[in-house]
Amino acid sequence: MELDELDFLISDLDDITLSQICEVIENEECALEGINDMSIGDFDFGFLFGEQEELLKTEPPPEIPEPSASPETDEPQGRFARPITDKEIKLLTEDQECKNTKSNTRWAFGVWRKWREQRNKLSSNTGEFIPEFSAMDASCMDYWLQRFVVEVRNQKGNEYTPKSLYYLMCGLLRHLRDIEIFGMNFLDHNDDRFARTRKVLDARMKSLVAQGIGTTVRQADPILPEQEDILWEKGVLGQNSAISLQNTVFFYACKVFGLRGCDEHRQLMCEQFKLGSDAQGQFIQFVGRQNKTYQGGLRQMQLSNKNIKHYCKLGDRSLYEIFDLYLTTLGNDGLFYRKPLPGPEIRFGTQALGMNKLKSMMKEMCAAGGLTGNFTNHSGKRTCATQMYLSGIDEQEIMARTGHRSEKAVRKYKRSSDKNT
């Protein structure tokens, strides 16, 4: 997105609070990964190449035929792709960047731009003019970042919370990376050129906490077992219509497989679900792909995607039968969420369910069931962690379902049932 579109983004993003940021970032460990150390890091690639090296020692490499020329293009048609351009490389890297992270970066730089514009209007009185961010040297950047940290306010003129302030700084640092300025990491404690900026940031965050700013966080509520029963009783969940059936698979995709608010749901394909049975009973197997906590890049080569096999109980609420009906109706192929069609029969169109509809699914379901609380799509993942916690499941197993990468992060999702308090 070009810089001239930032004004539109600022109006939507300038009022982001800590709770809103945390909802898309999940936890501090994932949010700040790679900020202080932008290098790839030390990895043991032996597990990738060990078998191949041993094979080459015992067997000669296979002969590879020379690529033949195509009579139409006179270009080699071998095992490799065609030569690509710099533009295509740039598009590839940009396409794999997390959208929420890119939005946070644009938000941070947009706030900086607004602050700089207002500050420069006062330059006739103060005699201080702030240059472009990309044109600053380390000394100049250190000087102005100190003032930005203390003076910045949200769109309503209120203080940012301490962590929101820190995420602003992270966003500015990512902006520097985006414009290929890699030599000035003002959050790196080993870079003495920005020691004053970090000292001011630390003092400012402590001052905000002392004022009680950012000490409470509004979190999405989980759906507790007794509330889940209400949704079934009122027909919000079930298989009597296309809408109730879709509500049900959405709810249990969250609860059973720990799918997050909207991004994982939006990309879901029918092929990611496999129904089967073995000696233990009927199961639904979910194979995850890319998501916020698992991108599959160099920094995550020791991690793996979700691959969860959930065994289903027999009864009136058999998840196996529910998912089987839903997948069969969709033809077991293509997009997992499609628009329900009106009528007595359970039918779905070919058009994807809209993003706005997906984002409000849990909220609308809870409202239809008469539940009170702060329910959002994030409630689904909290439901997964909370109900597994209430069942006495080990934290490592909960993390495998939810995709969290630290026990500290998953503990934020636990909440006791009203029956246990």
C-alpha positions as CSV (number, residue, x, y, z in Angstrom):
1,M,0.0,0.0,0.0
2,E,1.4,3.4,-1.0
3,L,2.1,6.2,1.5
4,D,-0.7,8.4,0.1
5,E,-3.2,5.9,1.4
6,L,-2.0,6.2,5.0
7,D,-4.6,8.9,5.9
8,F,-7.3,6.4,5.4
9,L,-5.5,3.8,7.5
10,I,-4.8,6.3,10.3
11,S,-8.5,7.1,10.7
12,D,-9.2,3.4,11.3
13,L,-6.0,2.4,13.1
14,D,-4.9,5.4,15.1
15,D,-7.2,4.5,18.1
16,I,-5.8,0.9,18.4
17,T,-5.5,0.1,22.1
18,L,-3.5,-2.6,23.8
19,S,-6.3,-5.1,23.8
20,Q,-6.9,-4.6,20.1
21,I,-3.3,-5.0,19.2
22,C,-2.9,-8.1,21.5
23,E,-5.9,-9.7,19.8
24,V,-4.1,-9.9,16.5
25,I,-0.6,-10.3,17.8
26,E,-1.5,-13.0,20.3
27,N,1.5,-12.7,22.7
28,E,4.7,-10.8,23.2
29,E,6.9,-13.6,22.1
30,C,5.4,-13.9,18.6
31,A,4.8,-10.1,18.2
32,L,8.4,-9.2,18.8
33,E,10.1,-12.2,17.2
34,G,12.9,-10.9,15.0
35,I,12.7,-7.3,16.2
36,N,15.9,-7.3,18.2
37,D,17.6,-9.8,16.0
38,M,16.8,-9.5,12.3
39,S,19.2,-12.2,11.3
40,I,18.2,-15.7,10.4
41,G,19.9,-17.1,13.5
42,D,21.8,-20.2,14.1
43,F,20.0,-23.3,12.8
44,D,21.1,-26.9,12.6
45,F,20.4,-27.8,8.9
46,G,21.9,-31.3,9.4
47,F,18.5,-32.8,9.8
48,L,17.6,-31.6,6.3
49,F,20.7,-32.7,4.4
50,G,22.1,-35.6,6.4
51,E,20.3,-38.3,4.6
52,Q,21.1,-36.8,1.2
53,E,24.8,-36.5,2.0
54,E,24.9,-40.2,3.1
55,L,23.1,-41.2,-0.1
56,L,25.6,-39.3,-2.3
57,K,28.5,-41.1,-0.5
58,T,27.1,-44.6,-1.5
59,E,25.4,-43.9,-4.8
60,P,26.4,-41.8,-7.8
61,P,24.1,-38.9,-8.6
62,P,21.4,-39.8,-11.1
63,E,22.0,-38.6,-14.7
64,I,19.9,-35.6,-15.5
65,P,18.9,-35.3,-19.2
66,E,19.7,-32.0,-20.9
67,P,16.7,-29.8,-21.2
68,S,15.2,-29.8,-24.6
69,A,14.2,-26.6,-26.5
70,S,10.6,-25.9,-27.2
71,P,9.9,-25.4,-30.9
72,E,7.5,-22.6,-30.0
73,T,9.6,-20.5,-27.6
74,D,13.2,-21.8,-28.2
75,E,13.7,-21.7,-24.4
76,P,14.9,-24.6,-22.3
77,Q,12.1,-26.6,-20.9
78,G,13.8,-28.5,-18.0
79,R,13.2,-29.2,-14.4
80,F,13.5,-25.6,-13.2
81,A,11.1,-22.6,-13.5
82,R,11.6,-19.8,-15.9
83,P,13.8,-16.9,-14.9
84,I,12.0,-14.4,-12.6
85,T,12.3,-10.7,-12.3
86,D,13.1,-8.4,-9.3
87,K,9.4,-7.3,-9.3
88,E,8.3,-10.9,-8.9
89,I,10.7,-11.5,-6.0
90,K,9.4,-8.4,-4.3
91,L,5.8,-9.5,-4.7
92,L,6.6,-13.0,-3.4
93,T,8.2,-11.6,-0.2
94,E,5.4,-9.0,0.4
95,D,2.7,-11.6,-0.2
96,Q,4.1,-13.8,2.7
97,E,4.2,-11.0,5.2
98,C,1.5,-11.2,7.9
99,K,-1.3,-8.8,7.0
100,N,-1.8,-7.8,10.7
101,T,1.9,-7.0,11.1
102,K,1.8,-4.9,7.9
103,S,-1.2,-3.0,9.2
104,N,0.5,-2.4,12.5
105,T,3.6,-1.1,10.6
106,R,1.4,1.3,8.5
107,W,-0.4,2.4,11.7
108,A,2.8,3.2,13.5
109,F,4.4,5.1,10.6
110,G,1.1,6.9,10.1
111,V,1.0,8.1,13.7
112,W,4.6,9.2,13.3
113,R,3.8,11.2,10.1
114,K,0.9,13.0,11.8
115,W,3.0,13.9,14.8
116,R,5.8,15.1,12.6
117,E,3.4,17.3,10.5
118,Q,2.0,18.9,13.6
119,R,5.4,19.4,15.1
120,N,6.7,21.0,12.0
121,K,3.8,23.5,11.9
122,L,5.2,24.8,15.2
123,S,8.7,25.0,13.8
124,S,8.4,28.7,13.2
125,N,8.1,29.1,17.0
126,T,10.5,26.4,18.1
127,G,13.0,26.7,15.3
128,E,13.2,22.8,15.2
129,F,12.3,21.1,11.9
130,I,11.9,17.3,11.8
131,P,13.4,15.8,8.6
132,E,12.0,12.7,6.9
133,F,12.4,9.5,8.9
134,S,14.4,7.9,6.2
135,A,16.8,10.9,5.9
136,M,17.8,10.9,9.6
137,D,21.2,9.7,10.9
138,A,21.4,7.9,14.2
139,S,22.0,11.0,16.3
140,C,19.0,12.8,14.7
141,M,16.7,9.8,15.0
142,D,17.7,9.3,18.7
143,Y,16.9,13.0,19.4
144,W,13.4,12.9,17.8
145,L,12.3,9.5,19.0
146,Q,12.7,10.6,22.6
147,R,10.3,13.4,21.9
148,F,7.9,11.3,20.0
149,V,7.7,8.8,22.8
150,V,6.7,11.5,25.3
151,E,4.4,13.6,23.1
152,V,2.5,11.0,21.1
153,R,-1.3,10.6,21.7
154,N,-4.1,8.7,20.1
155,Q,-6.7,10.3,17.9
156,K,-8.8,11.3,20.9
157,G,-5.9,13.0,22.5
158,N,-5.5,10.2,25.2
159,E,-2.4,8.4,26.3
160,Y,-1.4,5.2,24.6
161,T,-1.0,2.2,26.9
162,P,2.6,1.1,27.6
163,K,2.6,-1.9,25.3
164,S,0.8,0.1,22.6
165,L,3.6,2.6,22.8
166,Y,6.1,-0.2,22.5
167,Y,4.3,-1.6,19.5
168,L,4.4,1.8,17.9
169,M,8.2,1.7,18.2
170,C,8.3,-1.8,16.8
171,G,6.2,-0.7,13.9
172,L,8.6,2.2,13.2
173,L,11.5,-0.3,13.3
174,R,9.8,-2.6,10.8
175,H,9.2,0.5,8.6
176,L,12.9,1.0,8.5
177,R,13.4,-2.6,7.4
178,D,10.7,-2.2,4.8
179,I,12.6,0.8,3.2
180,E,15.9,-1.2,3.5
181,I,17.5,0.7,6.3
182,F,19.1,-2.0,8.4
183,G,21.9,-0.3,10.4
184,M,19.8,1.5,13.0
185,N,18.0,-0.8,15.5
186,F,16.9,1.6,18.2
187,L,15.4,-1.3,20.3
188,D,18.7,-3.2,20.3
189,H,20.3,-2.9,23.8
190,N,23.7,-3.3,22.3
191,D,23.4,-0.2,20.1
192,D,24.6,2.6,22.4
193,R,23.6,5.3,19.8
194,F,20.0,4.9,20.9
195,A,20.6,4.4,24.7
196,R,18.7,7.6,25.5
197,T,15.7,6.6,23.4
198,R,15.4,3.3,25.2
199,K,15.8,5.0,28.6
200,V,13.1,7.5,27.8
201,L,10.8,4.8,26.5
202,D,11.3,2.7,29.6
203,A,10.6,5.7,31.9
204,R,7.6,6.7,29.9
205,M,6.1,3.1,30.1
206,K,6.7,3.0,33.9
207,S,5.1,6.5,34.2
208,L,1.9,5.3,32.4
209,V,1.6,2.2,34.6
210,A,1.9,4.4,37.6
211,Q,-1.1,6.3,36.3
212,G,-3.0,3.1,35.9
213,I,-3.0,3.3,32.1
214,G,-2.9,-0.1,30.5
215,T,-3.2,-2.0,33.7
216,T,-6.4,-3.7,32.6
217,V,-7.0,-5.6,29.4
218,R,-10.5,-6.4,28.0
219,Q,-10.4,-9.9,26.7
220,A,-12.8,-12.0,24.7
221,D,-14.9,-14.3,26.8
222,P,-14.8,-18.1,26.2
223,I,-18.0,-20.1,25.6
224,L,-18.4,-22.2,28.7
225,P,-20.0,-25.7,28.7
226,E,-23.3,-24.4,30.1
227,Q,-23.4,-21.6,27.5
228,E,-22.7,-24.1,24.7
229,D,-25.7,-26.1,25.9
230,I,-27.9,-23.0,25.5
231,L,-26.7,-22.5,21.9
232,W,-27.8,-26.1,21.1
233,E,-31.1,-25.7,22.9
234,K,-32.0,-22.6,21.0
235,G,-31.1,-24.1,17.6
236,V,-28.2,-21.7,17.0
237,L,-26.1,-24.9,16.8
238,G,-27.4,-28.0,15.0
239,Q,-28.0,-29.4,11.6
240,N,-31.6,-28.4,10.8
241,S,-30.6,-25.7,8.3
242,A,-27.6,-24.5,6.3
243,I,-27.0,-21.6,8.7
244,S,-27.2,-23.7,11.9
245,L,-24.9,-26.4,10.3
246,Q,-22.4,-23.8,9.3
247,N,-22.5,-22.2,12.8
248,T,-21.8,-25.6,14.2
249,V,-18.8,-26.5,12.1
250,F,-17.4,-23.0,12.7
251,F,-17.9,-23.3,16.5
252,Y,-16.3,-26.7,16.7
253,A,-13.5,-25.8,14.3
254,C,-12.6,-23.2,16.9
255,K,-13.2,-25.4,20.0
256,V,-11.7,-28.7,18.8
257,F,-8.9,-27.5,16.5
258,G,-8.1,-24.2,18.1
259,L,-8.5,-22.1,14.9
260,R,-8.0,-18.4,15.4
261,G,-10.3,-15.5,14.9
262,C,-10.6,-15.0,11.2
263,D,-7.4,-15.6,9.2
264,E,-7.3,-19.4,9.5
265,H,-11.0,-19.7,8.8
266,R,-10.8,-17.5,5.7
267,Q,-8.2,-19.7,4.1
268,L,-9.8,-23.1,5.1
269,M,-10.2,-25.7,2.4
270,C,-12.3,-28.8,2.5
271,E,-9.2,-30.9,1.8
272,Q,-7.8,-30.0,5.1
273,F,-10.4,-32.2,6.9
274,K,-10.2,-36.0,6.6
275,L,-12.9,-38.3,8.1
276,G,-12.0,-41.8,9.0
277,S,-12.1,-44.6,11.6
278,D,-9.6,-46.9,13.2
279,A,-9.5,-49.2,16.3
280,Q,-10.1,-46.2,18.6
281,G,-13.2,-45.1,16.7
282,Q,-14.3,-42.4,14.3
283,F,-12.1,-39.4,13.9
284,I,-11.8,-36.0,12.2
285,Q,-8.2,-35.2,11.2
286,F,-7.3,-31.6,10.5
287,V,-4.1,-30.7,8.7
288,G,-3.2,-27.0,9.2
289,R,-1.4,-24.8,6.8
290,Q,0.1,-21.3,7.2
291,N,-1.2,-19.2,10.1
292,K,0.0,-16.4,12.3
293,T,2.1,-18.5,14.7
294,Y,3.4,-20.8,11.9
295,Q,4.6,-19.2,8.7
296,G,6.9,-22.0,7.7
297,G,10.0,-19.8,7.1
298,L,13.6,-20.1,8.0
299,R,13.0,-19.0,11.6
300,Q,10.5,-21.8,12.1
301,M,12.2,-24.8,10.6
302,Q,12.1,-26.7,13.9
303,L,8.3,-26.2,14.1
304,S,5.6,-28.0,12.3
305,N,2.1,-27.3,11.1
306,K,-1.0,-28.5,13.0
307,N,-1.9,-32.1,12.4
308,I,-4.7,-33.0,14.8
309,K,-6.7,-36.2,14.9
310,H,-9.8,-35.8,17.1
311,Y,-11.8,-38.9,18.0
312,C,-15.6,-38.3,18.2
313,K,-18.1,-39.6,20.6
314,L,-21.3,-41.2,19.4
315,G,-24.6,-39.5,20.2
316,D,-26.9,-36.7,19.3
317,R,-24.1,-34.2,18.9
318,S,-21.7,-36.5,16.9
319,L,-19.1,-34.2,15.4
320,Y,-18.2,-36.9,12.9
321,E,-21.8,-36.9,11.5
322,I,-22.0,-33.1,11.5
323,F,-18.7,-32.6,9.6
324,D,-19.5,-35.5,7.3
325,L,-22.8,-33.9,6.4
326,Y,-21.2,-30.5,5.9
327,L,-18.3,-31.7,3.8
328,T,-20.6,-34.0,1.7
329,T,-22.9,-31.0,1.0
330,L,-19.9,-29.0,-0.2
331,G,-18.7,-31.9,-2.4
332,N,-15.5,-32.4,-0.2
333,D,-13.7,-29.9,-2.4
334,G,-12.9,-26.2,-2.5
335,L,-13.6,-23.4,0.0
336,F,-14.8,-24.6,3.4
337,Y,-17.0,-21.6,4.1
338,R,-19.5,-20.7,1.4
339,K,-22.7,-18.7,1.5
340,P,-25.8,-20.7,2.7
341,L,-28.6,-20.8,0.2
342,P,-32.2,-20.2,1.4
343,G,-34.8,-22.9,1.5
344,P,-35.7,-26.0,3.5
345,E,-32.8,-28.0,2.1
346,I,-29.2,-27.7,3.3
347,R,-27.4,-26.1,0.4
348,F,-24.5,-23.8,-0.1
349,G,-23.5,-21.7,-3.1
350,T,-20.1,-21.5,-4.7
351,Q,-19.4,-18.0,-3.5
352,A,-17.1,-17.6,-0.5
353,L,-18.6,-16.4,2.8
354,G,-17.8,-12.7,3.1
355,M,-15.0,-11.5,5.4
356,N,-17.3,-9.3,7.4
357,K,-19.6,-12.2,8.0
358,L,-16.8,-14.5,9.1
359,K,-15.5,-11.8,11.5
360,S,-18.9,-11.5,13.2
361,M,-19.9,-15.2,13.3
362,M,-19.3,-15.8,17.0
363,K,-20.8,-12.5,18.1
364,E,-23.9,-13.1,16.1
365,M,-24.2,-16.7,17.3
366,C,-24.0,-15.7,21.0
367,A,-26.4,-12.8,20.5
368,A,-28.9,-15.2,18.9
369,G,-28.5,-17.5,21.8
370,G,-29.1,-14.7,24.3
371,L,-25.6,-15.0,25.9
372,T,-24.2,-11.9,27.6
373,G,-20.5,-11.1,27.6
374,N,-17.7,-9.9,25.3
375,F,-17.9,-12.5,22.6
376,T,-15.8,-12.2,19.4
377,N,-14.3,-14.8,17.1
378,H,-11.4,-14.9,19.5
379,S,-13.8,-16.4,22.0
380,G,-13.5,-19.6,19.9
381,K,-9.8,-20.1,20.6
382,R,-10.3,-19.2,24.3
383,T,-13.1,-21.8,24.4
384,C,-10.6,-24.4,23.2
385,A,-8.0,-23.6,25.8
386,T,-10.5,-23.1,28.7
387,Q,-12.5,-26.3,28.2
388,M,-9.4,-28.4,27.8
389,Y,-8.1,-26.8,31.0
390,L,-11.3,-27.6,32.8
391,S,-10.9,-31.2,31.6
392,G,-7.5,-31.5,33.1
393,I,-5.6,-31.6,29.8
394,D,-1.8,-31.0,30.0
395,E,-0.6,-27.6,28.9
396,Q,1.6,-29.1,26.1
397,E,-1.5,-30.7,24.5
398,I,-3.4,-27.5,24.8
399,M,-0.6,-25.7,23.1
400,A,-0.6,-28.3,20.3
401,R,-4.3,-27.5,19.7
402,T,-4.2,-23.8,20.0
403,G,-0.9,-23.2,18.2
404,H,0.6,-21.2,21.1
405,R,4.3,-21.4,21.4
406,S,4.7,-20.7,25.1
407,E,3.0,-21.8,28.3
408,K,2.8,-18.1,29.4
409,A,0.7,-17.3,26.3
410,V,-1.7,-20.2,26.6
411,R,-2.3,-19.5,30.3
412,K,-3.9,-16.1,29.3
413,Y,-6.7,-18.1,27.6
414,K,-7.7,-20.2,30.6
415,R,-10.8,-19.2,32.6
416,S,-12.7,-21.2,35.2
417,S,-16.3,-22.2,34.6
418,D,-19.0,-20.6,36.8
419,K,-19.6,-24.0,38.2
420,N,-16.0,-24.1,39.5
421,T,-16.0,-20.7,41.2
